[in-house]
Coordinates of C-alpha atoms in Angstrom, one line a residue:
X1 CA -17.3 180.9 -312.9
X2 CA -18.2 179.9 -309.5
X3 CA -21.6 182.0 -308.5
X4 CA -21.1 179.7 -304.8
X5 CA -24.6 179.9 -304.9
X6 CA -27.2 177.4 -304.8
X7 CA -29.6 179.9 -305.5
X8 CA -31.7 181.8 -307.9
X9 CA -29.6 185.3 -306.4
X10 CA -26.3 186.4 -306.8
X11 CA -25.3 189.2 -304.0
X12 CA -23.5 193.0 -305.3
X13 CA -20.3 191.8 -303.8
X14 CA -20.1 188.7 -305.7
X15 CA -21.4 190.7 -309.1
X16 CA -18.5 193.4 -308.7
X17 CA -15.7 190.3 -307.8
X18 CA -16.7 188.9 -311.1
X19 CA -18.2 192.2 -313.3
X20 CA -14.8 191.7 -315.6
X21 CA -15.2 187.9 -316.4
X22 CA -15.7 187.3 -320.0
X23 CA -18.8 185.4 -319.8
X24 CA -20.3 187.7 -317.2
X25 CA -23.1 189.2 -318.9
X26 CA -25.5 192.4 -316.6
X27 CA -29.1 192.4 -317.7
X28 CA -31.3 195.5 -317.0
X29 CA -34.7 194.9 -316.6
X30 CA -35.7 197.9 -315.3
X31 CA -39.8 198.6 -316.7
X32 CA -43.2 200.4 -315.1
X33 CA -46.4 199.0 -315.9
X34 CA -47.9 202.9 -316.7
X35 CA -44.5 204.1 -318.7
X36 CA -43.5 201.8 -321.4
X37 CA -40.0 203.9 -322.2
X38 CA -38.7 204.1 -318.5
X39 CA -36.8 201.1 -318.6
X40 CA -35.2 202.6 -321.8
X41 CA -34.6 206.0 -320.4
X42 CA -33.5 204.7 -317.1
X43 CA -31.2 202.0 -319.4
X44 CA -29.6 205.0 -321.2
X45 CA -29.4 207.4 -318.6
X46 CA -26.9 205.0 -316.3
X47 CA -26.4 201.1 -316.0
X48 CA -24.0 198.4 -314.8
X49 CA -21.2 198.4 -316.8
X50 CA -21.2 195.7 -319.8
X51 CA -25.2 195.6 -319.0
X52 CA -27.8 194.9 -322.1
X53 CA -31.0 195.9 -321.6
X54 CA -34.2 193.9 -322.1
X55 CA -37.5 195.6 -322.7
X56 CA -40.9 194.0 -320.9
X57 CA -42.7 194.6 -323.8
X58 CA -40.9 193.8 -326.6
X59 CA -38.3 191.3 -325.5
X60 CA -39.9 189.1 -322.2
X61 CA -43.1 188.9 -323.4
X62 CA -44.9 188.0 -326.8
X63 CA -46.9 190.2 -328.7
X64 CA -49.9 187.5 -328.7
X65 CA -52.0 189.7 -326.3
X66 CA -55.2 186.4 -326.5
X67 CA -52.6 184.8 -324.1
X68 CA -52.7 188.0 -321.5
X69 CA -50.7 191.3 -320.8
X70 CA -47.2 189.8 -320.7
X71 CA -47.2 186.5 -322.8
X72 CA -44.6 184.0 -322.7
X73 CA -42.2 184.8 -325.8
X74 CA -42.3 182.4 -328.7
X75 CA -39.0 180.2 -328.5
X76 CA -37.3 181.3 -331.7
X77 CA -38.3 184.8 -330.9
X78 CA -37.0 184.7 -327.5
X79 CA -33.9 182.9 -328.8
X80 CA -33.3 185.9 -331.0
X81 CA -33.6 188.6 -328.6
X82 CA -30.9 186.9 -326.8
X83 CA -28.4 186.0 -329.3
X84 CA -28.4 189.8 -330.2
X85 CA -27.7 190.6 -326.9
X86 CA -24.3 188.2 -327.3
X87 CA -26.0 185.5 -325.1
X88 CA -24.5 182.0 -325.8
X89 CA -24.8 178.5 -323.9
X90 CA -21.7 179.5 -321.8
X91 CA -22.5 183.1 -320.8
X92 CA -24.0 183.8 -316.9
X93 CA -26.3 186.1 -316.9
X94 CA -27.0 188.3 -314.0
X95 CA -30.6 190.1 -314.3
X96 CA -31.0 193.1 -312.2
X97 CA -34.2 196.1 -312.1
X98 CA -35.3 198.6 -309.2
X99 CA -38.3 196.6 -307.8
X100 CA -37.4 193.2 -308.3
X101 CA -40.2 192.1 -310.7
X102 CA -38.4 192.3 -314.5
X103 CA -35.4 190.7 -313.5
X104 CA -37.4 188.0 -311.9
X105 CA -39.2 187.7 -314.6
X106 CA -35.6 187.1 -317.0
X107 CA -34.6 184.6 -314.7
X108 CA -37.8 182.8 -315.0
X109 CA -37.7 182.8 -318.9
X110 CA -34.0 181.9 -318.8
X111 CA -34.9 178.7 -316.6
X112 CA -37.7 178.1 -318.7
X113 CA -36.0 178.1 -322.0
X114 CA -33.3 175.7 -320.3
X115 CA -30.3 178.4 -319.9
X116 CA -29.1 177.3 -316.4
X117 CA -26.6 180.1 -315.7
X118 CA -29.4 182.9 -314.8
X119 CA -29.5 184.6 -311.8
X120 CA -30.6 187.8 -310.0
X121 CA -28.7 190.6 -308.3
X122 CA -30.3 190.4 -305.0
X123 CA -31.2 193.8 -304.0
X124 CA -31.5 195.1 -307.4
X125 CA -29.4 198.1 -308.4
X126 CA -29.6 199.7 -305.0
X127 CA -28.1 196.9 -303.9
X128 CA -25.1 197.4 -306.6
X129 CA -25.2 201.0 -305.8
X130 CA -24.4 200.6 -301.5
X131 CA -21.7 198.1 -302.8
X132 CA -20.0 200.9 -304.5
X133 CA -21.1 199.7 -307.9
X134 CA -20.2 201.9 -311.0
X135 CA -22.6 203.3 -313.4
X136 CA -22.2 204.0 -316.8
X137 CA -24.0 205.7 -319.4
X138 CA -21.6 203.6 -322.1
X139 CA -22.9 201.6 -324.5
X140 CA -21.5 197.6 -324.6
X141 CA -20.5 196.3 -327.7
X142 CA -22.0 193.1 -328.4
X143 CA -21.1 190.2 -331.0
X144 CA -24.2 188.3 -331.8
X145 CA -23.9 184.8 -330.9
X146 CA -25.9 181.3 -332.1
X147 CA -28.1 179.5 -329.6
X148 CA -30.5 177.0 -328.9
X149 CA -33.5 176.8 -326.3
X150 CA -35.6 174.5 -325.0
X151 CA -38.5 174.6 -323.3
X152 CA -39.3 173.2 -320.4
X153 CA -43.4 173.1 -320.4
X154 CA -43.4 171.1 -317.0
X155 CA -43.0 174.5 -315.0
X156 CA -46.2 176.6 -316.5
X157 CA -49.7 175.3 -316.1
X158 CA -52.7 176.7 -318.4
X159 CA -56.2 177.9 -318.0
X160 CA -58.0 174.7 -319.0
X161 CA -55.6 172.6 -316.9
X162 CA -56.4 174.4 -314.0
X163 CA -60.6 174.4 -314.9
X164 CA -60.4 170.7 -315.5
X165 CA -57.8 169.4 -312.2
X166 CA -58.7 172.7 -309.9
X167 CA -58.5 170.1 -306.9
X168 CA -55.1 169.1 -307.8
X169 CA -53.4 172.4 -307.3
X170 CA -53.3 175.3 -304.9
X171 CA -53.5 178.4 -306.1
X172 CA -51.8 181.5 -305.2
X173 CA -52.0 185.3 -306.0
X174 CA -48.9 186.9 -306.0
X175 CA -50.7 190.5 -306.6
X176 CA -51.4 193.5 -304.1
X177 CA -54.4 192.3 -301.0
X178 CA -56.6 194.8 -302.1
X179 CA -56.5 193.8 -305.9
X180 CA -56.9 189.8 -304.8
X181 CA -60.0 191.2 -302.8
X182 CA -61.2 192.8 -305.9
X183 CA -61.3 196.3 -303.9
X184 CA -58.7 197.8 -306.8
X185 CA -58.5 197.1 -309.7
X186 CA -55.9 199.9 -312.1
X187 CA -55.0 197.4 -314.7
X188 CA -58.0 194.6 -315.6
X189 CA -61.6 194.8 -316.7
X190 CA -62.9 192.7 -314.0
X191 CA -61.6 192.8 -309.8
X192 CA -61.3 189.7 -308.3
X193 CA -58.9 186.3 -307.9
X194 CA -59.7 183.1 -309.2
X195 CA -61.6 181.0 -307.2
X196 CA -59.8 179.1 -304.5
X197 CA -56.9 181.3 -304.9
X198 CA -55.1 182.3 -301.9
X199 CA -52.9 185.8 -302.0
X200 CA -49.4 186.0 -300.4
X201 CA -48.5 189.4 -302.1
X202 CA -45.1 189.1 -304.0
X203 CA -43.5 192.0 -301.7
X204 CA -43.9 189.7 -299.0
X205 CA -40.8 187.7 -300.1
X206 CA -38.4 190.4 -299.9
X207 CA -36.8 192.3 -297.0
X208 CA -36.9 196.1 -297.0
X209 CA -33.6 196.7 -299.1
X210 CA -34.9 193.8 -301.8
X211 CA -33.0 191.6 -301.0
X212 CA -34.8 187.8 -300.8
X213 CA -35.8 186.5 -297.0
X214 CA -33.9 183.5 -295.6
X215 CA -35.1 180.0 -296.9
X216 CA -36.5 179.5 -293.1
X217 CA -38.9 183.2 -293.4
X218 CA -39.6 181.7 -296.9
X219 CA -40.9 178.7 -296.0
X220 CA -42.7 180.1 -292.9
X221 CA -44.6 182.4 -295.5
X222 CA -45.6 179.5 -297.6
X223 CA -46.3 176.6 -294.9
X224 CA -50.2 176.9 -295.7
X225 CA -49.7 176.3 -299.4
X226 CA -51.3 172.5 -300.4
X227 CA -49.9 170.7 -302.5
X228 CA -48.6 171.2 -306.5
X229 CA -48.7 175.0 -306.0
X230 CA -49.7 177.3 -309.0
X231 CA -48.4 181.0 -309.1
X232 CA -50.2 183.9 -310.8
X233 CA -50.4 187.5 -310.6
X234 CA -51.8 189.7 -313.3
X235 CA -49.5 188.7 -316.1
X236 CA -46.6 186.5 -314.9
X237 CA -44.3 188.9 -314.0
X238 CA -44.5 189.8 -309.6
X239 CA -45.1 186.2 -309.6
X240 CA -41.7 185.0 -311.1
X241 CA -40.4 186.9 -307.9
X242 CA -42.6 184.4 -305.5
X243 CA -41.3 181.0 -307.8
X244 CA -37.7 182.3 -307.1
X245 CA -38.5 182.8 -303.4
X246 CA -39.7 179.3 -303.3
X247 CA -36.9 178.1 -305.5
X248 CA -35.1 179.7 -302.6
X249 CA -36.8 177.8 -299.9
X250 CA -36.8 174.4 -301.8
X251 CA -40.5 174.4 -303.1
X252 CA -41.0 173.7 -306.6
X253 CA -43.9 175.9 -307.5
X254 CA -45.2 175.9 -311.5
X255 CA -46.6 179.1 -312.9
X256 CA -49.9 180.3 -314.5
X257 CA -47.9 182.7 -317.0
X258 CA -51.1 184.3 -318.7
X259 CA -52.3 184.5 -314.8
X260 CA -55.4 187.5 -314.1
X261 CA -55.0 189.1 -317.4
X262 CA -56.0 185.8 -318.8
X263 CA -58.4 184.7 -317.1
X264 CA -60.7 187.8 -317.3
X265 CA -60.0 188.0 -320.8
X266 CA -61.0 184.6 -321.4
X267 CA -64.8 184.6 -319.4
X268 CA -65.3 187.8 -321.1
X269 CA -65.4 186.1 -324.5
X270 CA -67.3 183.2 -323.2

């Protein structure tokens, strides 16, 4: 299946050319950081047809909260979720939510884990919707399937690497200005960024539909970045959404998956 796409994003009028194709797999990734069963509800309520749902919690991040709010999965776990969700080697996955965040946050782990075929809807469900997408309330039937991962460690960085090399990266905060000034804080016991961080806020990649800005906007965005950037947000999720912007623009960021939830956690127990 041909996504013609060298990108991370897959647009609505491609998604409902190819909805039918056997591999074609729709992932909801719909979630709220203050209502753990709206991605559920919303799941249940109406979805793209053929869609499986993921859950933030339980399904994109481990349950190993020493690591942060929204750990990477454990490998075999992660492999599970996906084989019961009739994932195989061959399937393309398309990832889709209502902010932009849990899908990016798929894609990421898909890369990650080495499964090449995962992609965004760009633009989210709205985006599907104003395409003249259906929505059903049915529930796919799914044949488990038997899969491998990989991981490929090169694209997260950790807390002691960045301690020990803090010269060799640049850091950036993909969270809210006010929360990288330490002014709000709704989530983590401490405000603040970590030191030498710069913030380019995660919304700041997409255009007012959701759709992702132009490689040239993207690039404009990032041209202050140094070298061997870092993402982080709070807990790796908004700041999958600024590694597929740069992915987008032909940067090849690395990520600080544990990110502010981490980091406070860990000079709190010092």
């Amino acid at each position: 299946m041909n996504t013609d796409s060298r990108y991370p994003v897959v647009s609505a009028k491609w998604l409902k050319a190819n909805i039918k194709s056997p591999n074609l797999i729709p992932a909801d990734c719909r979630f709220s950081l203050i209502d753990h069963d709206y991605g559920k509800h919303s799941y249940i309520n109406g979805h793209v047809p053929g869609a499986v749902f993921f859950d933030m919690e339980k399904d994109l991040s481990s349950p190993d909260k020493s690591l942060g709010r929204h750990p990477i999965p454990d490998i075999d776990a992660f492999s599970n979720v996906l084989q019961d969700r009739g994932i195989s080697g061959q399937s393309v996955i398309v990832a889709y939510d209502d902010d932009g965040s849990g899908a990016a946050r798929l894609w990421f782990l898909l890369e990650y884990f080495s499964l090449e075929n995962g992609y965004v809807l760009d633009g989210g469900l709205s985006a599907w919707l104003k395409a003249g997408g259906a929505i059903t309330a049915e529930l796919p039937s799914i044949k488990k399937t038997k899969l491998q991962l990989k991981a490929k460690k090169h694209m997260i960085v950790e807390k002691d690497i960045i301690e020990s090399n803090s010269s060799a990266f640049s850091l950036i905060d993909a969270r809210s200005p006010d929360r990288y000034a330490g002014e709000y804080e709704p989530i983590d016991q401490i405000p603040g960024h970590i030191p030498n961080a710069m913030n380019i806020f995660w919304k700041n990649m997409l255009n007012e539909d959701g759709t992702y800005k132009s490689p040239e906007q993207i690039r404009s965005i990032f041209k202050e970045v140094g070298k061997n950037p870092v993402l982080y947000c709070g807990s790796g999720v908004t700041s999958c959404v600024n590694y597929i912007a740069m992915r987008i623009a032909g940067i090849e960021p690395k990520l600080y998956p544990g990110g502010w939830s981490h980091w406070v956690k860990a000079i709190s127990e010092q």
